[in-house]
C-alpha atoms as a printed R data frame, in Angstrom:
    type eleno elety resid chain resno      x        y      z
1   ATOM     1    CA   MET     A     1 31.130  -93.867 16.339
2   ATOM     2    CA   LEU     A     2 29.100  -94.677 19.452
3   ATOM     3    CA   GLN     A     3 26.268  -92.238 20.038
4   ATOM     4    CA   SER     A     4 24.879  -91.867 23.541
5   ATOM     5    CA   ASN     A     5 21.404  -91.092 22.160
6   ATOM     6    CA   ARG     A     6 21.037  -94.828 21.374
7   ATOM     7    CA   LEU     A     7 21.665  -95.726 25.024
8   ATOM     8    CA   THR     A     8 19.126  -95.707 27.833
9   ATOM     9    CA   ILE     A     9 19.525  -96.662 31.466
10  ATOM    10    CA   TYR     A    10 16.505  -97.985 33.340
11  ATOM    11    CA   ALA     A    11 17.125  -98.106 37.074
12  ATOM    12    CA   ILE     A    12 14.927  -99.046 39.988
13  ATOM    13    CA   GLY     A    13 14.672  -96.281 42.566
14  ATOM    14    CA   LYS     A    14 16.045  -92.799 42.934
15  ATOM    15    CA   ILE     A    15 19.595  -91.841 43.842
16  ATOM    16    CA   LYS     A    16 19.642  -90.825 47.509
17  ATOM    17    CA   LYS     A    17 23.340  -90.131 48.012
18  ATOM    18    CA   ILE     A    18 24.134  -86.576 46.935
19  ATOM    19    CA   TRP     A    19 27.743  -87.323 45.952
20  ATOM    20    CA   ILE     A    20 26.592  -90.091 43.578
21  ATOM    21    CA   ARG     A    21 23.905  -87.843 42.096
22  ATOM    22    CA   ASP     A    22 26.546  -85.129 41.594
23  ATOM    23    CA   GLY     A    23 28.816  -87.602 39.786
24  ATOM    24    CA   ILE     A    24 25.990  -88.757 37.530
25  ATOM    25    CA   ASN     A    25 25.116  -85.145 36.749
26  ATOM    26    CA   GLN     A    26 28.719  -84.450 35.699
27  ATOM    27    CA   TYR     A    27 28.524  -87.223 33.078
28  ATOM    28    CA   LYS     A    28 25.015  -86.148 32.037
29  ATOM    29    CA   LYS     A    29 26.451  -82.707 31.211
30  ATOM    30    CA   ARG     A    30 28.938  -84.447 28.912
31  ATOM    31    CA   MET     A    31 26.260  -86.707 27.372
32  ATOM    32    CA   PRO     A    32 22.973  -84.788 27.531
33  ATOM    33    CA   GLU     A    33 21.329  -87.209 25.075
34  ATOM    34    CA   LEU     A    34 21.829  -90.180 27.417
35  ATOM    35    CA   ILE     A    35 18.457  -91.091 28.900
36  ATOM    36    CA   ILE     A    36 18.223  -92.254 32.498
37  ATOM    37    CA   ASN     A    37 14.812  -93.464 33.667
38  ATOM    38    CA   GLU     A    38 14.178  -94.086 37.348
39  ATOM    39    CA   LEU     A    39 11.398  -96.648 37.743
40  ATOM    40    CA   LYS     A    40  9.516  -98.551 40.406
41  ATOM    41    CA   THR     A    41  9.501 -101.784 38.375
42  ATOM    42    CA   PHE     A    42 10.690 -103.026 34.999
43  ATOM    43    CA   ASN     A    43  8.224 -103.662 32.177
44  ATOM    44    CA   LEU     A    44 10.125 -105.774 29.675
45  ATOM    45    CA   ASN     A    45  7.239 -105.683 27.182
46  ATOM    46    CA   ASN     A    46  7.769 -101.946 26.710
47  ATOM    47    CA   LEU     A    47 11.490 -102.446 26.047
48  ATOM    48    CA   ARG     A    48 11.380 -105.503 23.817
49  ATOM    49    CA   SER     A    49 11.306 -104.841 20.089
50  ATOM    50    CA   ASN     A    50 13.354 -105.800 17.057
51  ATOM    51    CA   ASN     A    51 15.542 -102.745 17.412
52  ATOM    52    CA   ASN     A    52 16.139 -102.961 21.183
53  ATOM    53    CA   ILE     A    53 18.963 -104.716 23.011
54  ATOM    54    CA   ILE     A    54 18.422 -105.398 26.712
55  ATOM    55    CA   ILE     A    55 21.432 -105.642 29.007
56  ATOM    56    CA   CYS     A    56 20.920 -106.460 32.687
57  ATOM    57    CA   LEU     A    57 23.568 -105.579 35.231
58  ATOM    58    CA   SER     A    58 24.373 -108.349 37.680
59  ATOM    59    CA   GLU     A    59 27.512 -109.577 39.423
60  ATOM    60    CA   GLU     A    60 27.337 -112.984 37.686
61  ATOM    61    CA   GLY     A    61 27.366 -111.440 34.219
62  ATOM    62    CA   LYS     A    62 29.992 -111.135 31.492
63  ATOM    63    CA   GLN     A    63 32.883 -108.775 32.136
64  ATOM    64    CA   PHE     A    64 34.633 -106.557 29.605
65  ATOM    65    CA   ASN     A    65 37.589 -104.243 29.691
66  ATOM    66    CA   SER     A    66 36.756 -100.712 28.551
67  ATOM    67    CA   VAL     A    67 37.966 -101.105 24.955
68  ATOM    68    CA   ASP     A    68 36.083 -104.387 24.496
69  ATOM    69    CA   PHE     A    69 32.977 -102.847 26.069
70  ATOM    70    CA   CYS     A    70 33.159 -100.054 23.480
71  ATOM    71    CA   SER     A    71 33.531 -102.599 20.645
72  ATOM    72    CA   PHE     A    72 30.634 -104.624 22.035
73  ATOM    73    CA   LEU     A    73 28.344 -101.578 22.070
74  ATOM    74    CA   LEU     A    74 29.459 -100.577 18.574
75  ATOM    75    CA   SER     A    75 28.581 -104.059 17.294
76  ATOM    76    CA   PHE     A    76 24.876 -103.249 17.655
77  ATOM    77    CA   LYS     A    77 25.094 -100.644 14.865
78  ATOM    78    CA   ASN     A    78 21.837  -98.640 14.944
79  ATOM    79    CA   LYS     A    79 20.000 -100.643 17.586
80  ATOM    80    CA   LYS     A    80 18.842  -99.054 20.805
81  ATOM    81    CA   ILE     A    81 20.679 -100.405 23.864
82  ATOM    82    CA   ASN     A    82 18.827 -100.508 27.162
83  ATOM    83    CA   PHE     A    83 20.684 -101.113 30.429
84  ATOM    84    CA   LEU     A    84 18.698 -102.370 33.413
85  ATOM    85    CA   ILE     A    85 19.947 -101.786 36.959
86  ATOM    86    CA   GLY     A    86 17.994 -103.300 39.833
87  ATOM    87    CA   ASP     A    87 17.637 -102.151 43.390
88  ATOM    88    CA   THR     A    88 19.253 -103.729 46.468
89  ATOM    89    CA   ASP     A    89 17.619 -107.053 45.549
90  ATOM    90    CA   GLY     A    90 19.018 -106.984 42.003
91  ATOM    91    CA   ILE     A    91 17.046 -108.034 38.931
92  ATOM    92    CA   SER     A    92 14.640 -110.969 38.862
93  ATOM    93    CA   SER     A    93 15.726 -114.166 37.147
94  ATOM    94    CA   ASP     A    94 12.777 -113.876 34.711
95  ATOM    95    CA   ILE     A    95 14.022 -110.534 33.420
96  ATOM    96    CA   LYS     A    96 17.611 -111.798 33.240
97  ATOM    97    CA   LYS     A    97 16.479 -114.815 31.195
98  ATOM    98    CA   ASN     A    98 14.751 -112.531 28.699
99  ATOM    99    CA   SER     A    99 17.670 -110.143 28.298
100 ATOM   100    CA   ASP     A   100 20.264 -110.207 25.526
101 ATOM   101    CA   LEU     A   101 23.194 -110.040 27.939
102 ATOM   102    CA   ILE     A   102 23.925 -110.028 31.635
103 ATOM   103    CA   LEU     A   103 26.752 -107.577 32.282
104 ATOM   104    CA   SER     A   104 29.022 -107.458 35.313
105 ATOM   105    CA   LEU     A   105 30.932 -104.271 36.022
106 ATOM   106    CA   SER     A   106 33.390 -106.114 38.262
107 ATOM   107    CA   PRO     A   107 33.774 -109.296 40.285
108 ATOM   108    CA   LEU     A   108 33.230 -106.993 43.279
109 ATOM   109    CA   THR     A   109 29.711 -106.210 44.480
110 ATOM   110    CA   PHE     A   110 28.690 -102.531 44.410
111 ATOM   111    CA   PRO     A   111 25.666 -100.776 45.909
112 ATOM   112    CA   HIS     A   112 23.105 -100.278 43.139
113 ATOM   113    CA   GLU     A   113 23.468  -96.484 43.286
114 ATOM   114    CA   LEU     A   114 27.239  -96.707 42.806
115 ATOM   115    CA   ALA     A   115 26.786  -99.250 40.003
116 ATOM   116    CA   ARG     A   116 24.714  -96.650 38.168
117 ATOM   117    CA   LEU     A   117 27.532  -94.096 38.406
118 ATOM   118    CA   ILE     A   118 30.140  -96.648 37.314
119 ATOM   119    CA   LEU     A   119 28.014  -97.700 34.323
120 ATOM   120    CA   ILE     A   120 27.540  -94.091 33.237
121 ATOM   121    CA   GLU     A   121 31.281  -93.470 33.499
122 ATOM   122    CA   GLN     A   122 31.985  -96.569 31.398
123 ATOM   123    CA   ILE     A   123 29.434  -95.452 28.812
124 ATOM   124    CA   TYR     A   124 31.162  -92.070 28.656
125 ATOM   125    CA   ARG     A   125 34.516  -93.848 28.346
126 ATOM   126    CA   ALA     A   126 33.160  -96.019 25.501
127 ATOM   127    CA   VAL     A   127 31.843  -92.950 23.679
128 ATOM   128    CA   SER     A   128 35.241  -91.285 24.182
129 ATOM   129    CA   ILE     A   129 37.104  -94.335 22.886
130 ATOM   130    CA   SER     A   130 34.910  -94.468 19.783
131 ATOM   131    CA   ASN     A   131 35.581  -90.755 19.176
132 ATOM   132    CA   ASN     A   132 39.352  -91.126 19.737
133 ATOM   133    CA   SER     A   133 39.073  -88.708 22.639
134 ATOM   134    CA   PRO     A   134 42.013  -88.469 25.057
135 ATOM   135    CA   TYR     A   135 39.698  -89.252 28.022
136 ATOM   136    CA   HIS     A   136 40.620  -92.936 27.766
137 ATOM   137    CA   ARG     A   137 44.352  -93.496 27.953
138 ATOM   138    CA   SER     A   138 45.513  -97.060 27.623
């Protein structure tokens, strides 16, 4: 079973669009243990440890369908999974090189605020799939 308390999102900047913030808050109510940190910059040294997985979001990354994304997250057993979302300029190549995976949500390009909402929805979907919840219908 995938537990949202092992997942953390680190994102550059604050959400400015109210409708996106409202959407994120709806999923936060469903997963109150999910941690979302809004930062000015990333400090990879604070995230890197033996028990931490670092996943950067970028359009050139690996794509999954929702069921495979759930299986991928479950494969890390008890490790902490950290998702990094950049700002309008994305994530630096140095950080991407030092991550465990570069993840693409779609071949389409999304504004970074919307990418945050989409990621949170997919995390909720993965948790639901792992719990055999009817939220995900295939």
